[in-house]
mmCIF file with all atom_site columns, C-alpha atoms in Angstrom:
data_model
loop_
_atom_site.group_PDB
_atom_site.id
_atom_site.type_symbol
_atom_site.label_atom_id
_atom_site.label_alt_id
_atom_site.label_comp_id
_atom_site.label_asym_id
_atom_site.label_entity_id
_atom_site.label_seq_id
_atom_site.pdbx_PDB_ins_code
_atom_site.Cartn_x
_atom_site.Cartn_y
_atom_site.Cartn_z
_atom_site.occupancy
_atom_site.B_iso_or_equiv
_atom_site.pdbx_formal_charge
_atom_site.auth_seq_id
_atom_site.auth_comp_id
_atom_site.auth_asym_id
_atom_site.auth_atom_id
_atom_site.pdbx_PDB_model_num
ATOM 1   C CA . ALA S 1 1   ? -20.378 -2.533  6.127   1.00 79.00 ? 164 ALA S CA 1
ATOM 2   C CA . ALA S 1 2   ? -17.261 -0.597  5.046   1.00 77.00 ? 165 ALA S CA 1
ATOM 3   C CA . ASP S 1 3   ? -19.077 2.700   5.386   1.00 77.00 ? 166 ASP S CA 1
ATOM 4   C CA . GLY S 1 4   ? -20.053 1.596   8.900   1.00 79.00 ? 167 GLY S CA 1
ATOM 5   C CA . GLY S 1 5   ? -16.407 1.192   9.884   1.00 81.00 ? 168 GLY S CA 1
ATOM 6   C CA . GLU S 1 6   ? -15.812 -2.522  9.244   1.00 84.00 ? 169 GLU S CA 1
ATOM 7   C CA . ALA S 1 7   ? -12.095 -2.782  8.409   1.00 93.00 ? 170 ALA S CA 1
ATOM 8   C CA . VAL S 1 8   ? -12.228 -6.091  6.529   1.00 93.00 ? 171 VAL S CA 1
ATOM 9   C CA . ALA S 1 9   ? -15.083 -4.842  4.341   1.00 93.00 ? 172 ALA S CA 1
ATOM 10  C CA . ALA S 1 10  ? -13.118 -1.651  3.675   1.00 95.00 ? 173 ALA S CA 1
ATOM 11  C CA . PHE S 1 11  ? -10.104 -3.746  2.649   1.00 95.00 ? 174 PHE S CA 1
ATOM 12  C CA . ASN S 1 12  ? -12.202 -5.823  0.268   1.00 95.00 ? 175 ASN S CA 1
ATOM 13  C CA . LEU S 1 13  ? -13.722 -2.731  -1.343  1.00 94.00 ? 176 LEU S CA 1
ATOM 14  C CA . GLY S 1 14  ? -10.318 -1.085  -1.587  1.00 95.00 ? 177 GLY S CA 1
ATOM 15  C CA . ARG S 1 15  ? -8.909  -4.139  -3.329  1.00 95.00 ? 178 ARG S CA 1
ATOM 16  C CA . ILE S 1 16  ? -11.848 -4.271  -5.737  1.00 96.00 ? 179 ILE S CA 1
ATOM 17  C CA . TYR S 1 17  ? -11.459 -0.591  -6.650  1.00 95.00 ? 180 TYR S CA 1
ATOM 18  C CA . LEU S 1 18  ? -7.684  -0.982  -6.971  1.00 95.00 ? 181 LEU S CA 1
ATOM 19  C CA . TYR S 1 19  ? -7.812  -3.849  -9.461  1.00 95.00 ? 182 TYR S CA 1
ATOM 20  C CA . GLY S 1 20  ? -11.327 -3.495  -10.867 1.00 94.00 ? 183 GLY S CA 1
ATOM 21  C CA . GLU S 1 21  ? -13.648 -6.461  -10.759 1.00 91.00 ? 184 GLU S CA 1
ATOM 22  C CA . GLY S 1 22  ? -16.634 -7.459  -12.837 1.00 90.00 ? 185 GLY S CA 1
ATOM 23  C CA . SER S 1 23  ? -18.541 -4.321  -13.710 1.00 93.00 ? 186 SER S CA 1
ATOM 24  C CA . ILE S 1 24  ? -16.620 -2.224  -11.163 1.00 92.00 ? 187 ILE S CA 1
ATOM 25  C CA . ALA S 1 25  ? -14.001 -0.055  -12.847 1.00 95.00 ? 188 ALA S CA 1
ATOM 26  C CA . ILE S 1 26  ? -10.618 0.763   -11.352 1.00 95.00 ? 189 ILE S CA 1
ATOM 27  C CA . ASN S 1 27  ? -10.863 3.852   -9.161  1.00 95.00 ? 190 ASN S CA 1
ATOM 28  C CA . GLY S 1 28  ? -7.580  4.761   -7.470  1.00 95.00 ? 191 GLY S CA 1
ATOM 29  C CA . LYS S 1 29  ? -9.060  7.446   -5.227  1.00 95.00 ? 192 LYS S CA 1
ATOM 30  C CA . LEU S 1 30  ? -11.766 5.167   -3.822  1.00 95.00 ? 193 LEU S CA 1
ATOM 31  C CA . ALA S 1 31  ? -9.251  2.339   -3.472  1.00 96.00 ? 194 ALA S CA 1
ATOM 32  C CA . GLU S 1 32  ? -6.982  4.622   -1.470  1.00 96.00 ? 195 GLU S CA 1
ATOM 33  C CA . GLN S 1 33  ? -9.864  5.820   0.711   1.00 96.00 ? 196 GLN S CA 1
ATOM 34  C CA . TYR S 1 34  ? -11.001 2.311   1.632   1.00 95.00 ? 197 TYR S CA 1
ATOM 35  C CA . LEU S 1 35  ? -7.470  0.973   2.070   1.00 97.00 ? 198 LEU S CA 1
ATOM 36  C CA . LEU S 1 36  ? -6.682  3.852   4.438   1.00 95.00 ? 199 LEU S CA 1
ATOM 37  C CA . GLN S 1 37  ? -9.773  2.971   6.443   1.00 95.00 ? 200 GLN S CA 1
ATOM 38  C CA . ALA S 1 38  ? -8.747  -0.692  6.565   1.00 96.00 ? 201 ALA S CA 1
ATOM 39  C CA . SER S 1 39  ? -5.212  0.265   7.612   1.00 95.00 ? 202 SER S CA 1
ATOM 40  C CA . LYS S 1 40  ? -6.616  2.155   10.582  1.00 94.00 ? 203 LYS S CA 1
ATOM 41  C CA . GLY S 1 41  ? -8.175  -1.168  11.559  1.00 94.00 ? 204 GLY S CA 1
ATOM 42  C CA . LEU S 1 42  ? -4.679  -2.708  11.383  1.00 93.00 ? 205 LEU S CA 1
ATOM 43  C CA . ILE S 1 43  ? -5.353  -4.793  8.284   1.00 94.00 ? 206 ILE S CA 1
ATOM 44  C CA . VAL S 1 44  ? -1.746  -5.410  7.231   1.00 96.00 ? 207 VAL S CA 1
ATOM 45  C CA . GLU S 1 45  ? -2.726  -6.485  3.713   1.00 96.00 ? 208 GLU S CA 1
ATOM 46  C CA . ALA S 1 46  ? -4.273  -3.021  3.224   1.00 97.00 ? 209 ALA S CA 1
ATOM 47  C CA . MET S 1 47  ? -0.999  -1.410  4.305   1.00 97.00 ? 210 MET S CA 1
ATOM 48  C CA . VAL S 1 48  ? 0.876   -3.470  1.711   1.00 97.00 ? 211 VAL S CA 1
ATOM 49  C CA . LEU S 1 49  ? -1.594  -2.552  -1.032  1.00 97.00 ? 212 LEU S CA 1
ATOM 50  C CA . LEU S 1 50  ? -1.344  1.140   -0.111  1.00 97.00 ? 213 LEU S CA 1
ATOM 51  C CA . GLY S 1 51  ? 2.430   0.855   -0.307  1.00 97.00 ? 214 GLY S CA 1
ATOM 52  C CA . LYS S 1 52  ? 2.220   -0.807  -3.719  1.00 97.00 ? 215 LYS S CA 1
ATOM 53  C CA . GLN S 1 53  ? -0.289  1.770   -4.937  1.00 97.00 ? 216 GLN S CA 1
ATOM 54  C CA . LYS S 1 54  ? 2.109   4.574   -3.967  1.00 97.00 ? 217 LYS S CA 1
ATOM 55  C CA . PHE S 1 55  ? 5.137   2.669   -5.314  1.00 97.00 ? 218 PHE S CA 1
ATOM 56  C CA . PHE S 1 56  ? 3.636   1.973   -8.749  1.00 97.00 ? 219 PHE S CA 1
ATOM 57  C CA . GLY S 1 57  ? 1.052   4.757   -9.077  1.00 96.00 ? 220 GLY S CA 1
ATOM 58  C CA . TRP S 1 58  ? -1.781  2.250   -9.483  1.00 94.00 ? 221 TRP S CA 1
ATOM 59  C CA . GLY S 1 59  ? -5.198  3.649   -10.304 1.00 91.00 ? 222 GLY S CA 1
ATOM 60  C CA . GLY S 1 60  ? -3.817  6.995   -11.418 1.00 91.00 ? 223 GLY S CA 1
ATOM 61  C CA . ILE S 1 61  ? -2.444  7.812   -7.964  1.00 92.00 ? 224 ILE S CA 1
ATOM 62  C CA . GLU S 1 62  ? 0.779   9.810   -8.041  1.00 95.00 ? 225 GLU S CA 1
ATOM 63  C CA . ILE S 1 63  ? 3.903   7.793   -7.264  1.00 96.00 ? 226 ILE S CA 1
ATOM 64  C CA . ASN S 1 64  ? 5.158   8.758   -3.829  1.00 96.00 ? 227 ASN S CA 1
ATOM 65  C CA . TYR S 1 65  ? 8.095   6.785   -2.432  1.00 97.00 ? 228 TYR S CA 1
ATOM 66  C CA . ASP S 1 66  ? 7.902   8.509   0.961   1.00 96.00 ? 229 ASP S CA 1
ATOM 67  C CA . GLN S 1 67  ? 4.326   7.304   1.423   1.00 96.00 ? 230 GLN S CA 1
ATOM 68  C CA . ALA S 1 68  ? 5.189   3.880   -0.003  1.00 97.00 ? 231 ALA S CA 1
ATOM 69  C CA . GLU S 1 69  ? 7.997   3.602   2.538   1.00 97.00 ? 232 GLU S CA 1
ATOM 70  C CA . HIS S 1 70  ? 5.603   4.595   5.330   1.00 97.00 ? 233 HIS S CA 1
ATOM 71  C CA . TRP S 1 71  ? 3.037   1.933   4.463   1.00 97.00 ? 234 TRP S CA 1
ATOM 72  C CA . PHE S 1 72  ? 5.591   -0.812  3.900   1.00 97.00 ? 235 PHE S CA 1
ATOM 73  C CA . SER S 1 73  ? 7.218   0.084   7.228   1.00 96.00 ? 236 SER S CA 1
ATOM 74  C CA . GLN S 1 74  ? 3.843   -0.115  8.973   1.00 96.00 ? 237 GLN S CA 1
ATOM 75  C CA . ALA S 1 75  ? 3.257   -3.560  7.465   1.00 96.00 ? 238 ALA S CA 1
ATOM 76  C CA . THR S 1 76  ? 6.602   -4.778  8.807   1.00 95.00 ? 239 THR S CA 1
ATOM 77  C CA . LEU S 1 77  ? 5.890   -3.238  12.202  1.00 92.00 ? 240 LEU S CA 1
ATOM 78  C CA . TYR S 1 78  ? 2.572   -5.004  12.729  1.00 89.00 ? 241 TYR S CA 1
ATOM 79  C CA . ARG S 1 79  ? 3.606   -8.255  11.037  1.00 90.00 ? 242 ARG S CA 1
ATOM 80  C CA . GLN S 1 80  ? 6.897   -9.361  9.548   1.00 89.00 ? 243 GLN S CA 1
ATOM 81  C CA . GLU S 1 81  ? 5.430   -9.006  6.042   1.00 89.00 ? 244 GLU S CA 1
ATOM 82  C CA . ALA S 1 82  ? 7.935   -10.317 3.482   1.00 94.00 ? 245 ALA S CA 1
ATOM 83  C CA . VAL S 1 83  ? 6.474   -8.390  0.537   1.00 95.00 ? 246 VAL S CA 1
ATOM 84  C CA . ALA S 1 84  ? 6.790   -5.145  2.487   1.00 96.00 ? 247 ALA S CA 1
ATOM 85  C CA . PHE S 1 85  ? 10.432  -5.893  3.337   1.00 95.00 ? 248 PHE S CA 1
ATOM 86  C CA . TYR S 1 86  ? 11.101  -6.565  -0.346  1.00 96.00 ? 249 TYR S CA 1
ATOM 87  C CA . TYR S 1 87  ? 9.721   -3.187  -1.445  1.00 96.00 ? 250 TYR S CA 1
ATOM 88  C CA . LEU S 1 88  ? 11.493  -1.358  1.373   1.00 96.00 ? 251 LEU S CA 1
ATOM 89  C CA . GLY S 1 89  ? 14.708  -2.946  0.139   1.00 94.00 ? 252 GLY S CA 1
ATOM 90  C CA . ARG S 1 90  ? 14.005  -1.744  -3.386  1.00 95.00 ? 253 ARG S CA 1
ATOM 91  C CA . ILE S 1 91  ? 13.334  1.788   -2.179  1.00 95.00 ? 254 ILE S CA 1
ATOM 92  C CA . TYR S 1 92  ? 16.655  1.881   -0.308  1.00 93.00 ? 255 TYR S CA 1
ATOM 93  C CA . MET S 1 93  ? 18.843  -0.096  -2.738  1.00 92.00 ? 256 MET S CA 1
ATOM 94  C CA . GLU S 1 94  ? 17.601  1.733   -5.835  1.00 91.00 ? 257 GLU S CA 1
ATOM 95  C CA . GLY S 1 95  ? 17.812  5.140   -4.177  1.00 91.00 ? 258 GLY S CA 1
ATOM 96  C CA . LEU S 1 96  ? 14.186  5.905   -4.979  1.00 92.00 ? 259 LEU S CA 1
ATOM 97  C CA . LYS S 1 97  ? 14.088  8.509   -2.225  1.00 83.00 ? 260 LYS S CA 1
ATOM 98  C CA . GLY S 1 98  ? 17.234  10.247  -3.397  1.00 74.00 ? 261 GLY S CA 1
ATOM 99  C CA . THR S 1 99  ? 20.212  8.357   -1.965  1.00 65.00 ? 262 THR S CA 1
ATOM 100 C CA . LYS S 1 100 ? 21.183  4.733   -2.353  1.00 59.00 ? 263 LYS S CA 1
ATOM 101 C CA . ASP S 1 101 ? 21.837  2.580   0.679   1.00 58.00 ? 264 ASP S CA 1
ATOM 102 C CA . GLN S 1 102 ? 23.947  -0.382  -0.411  1.00 58.00 ? 265 GLN S CA 1
ATOM 103 C CA . LYS S 1 103 ? 24.250  -1.855  3.099   1.00 57.00 ? 266 LYS S CA 1
#
């Protein structure tokens, strides 16, 4: 279903590849691919997981605070997602993109 464009199925596969489940090993690249697909379908939970993947480098993905900020911002745009606001605050308060914003 995910390969046919179903966003919820893509989210579920992305989550499984991100965390690993049963006999399915963690695969950061596949997780990212499916979560991107789900995000295009406006699955906010996928946006949050993409942000966390970029924030922490889960699944061997390179940490990228610019991309993390993008995905957390998208999650707050489409739904007032508290987890996304929290991580945006960390990015700004800790100066993870270069300069601290203490406001």
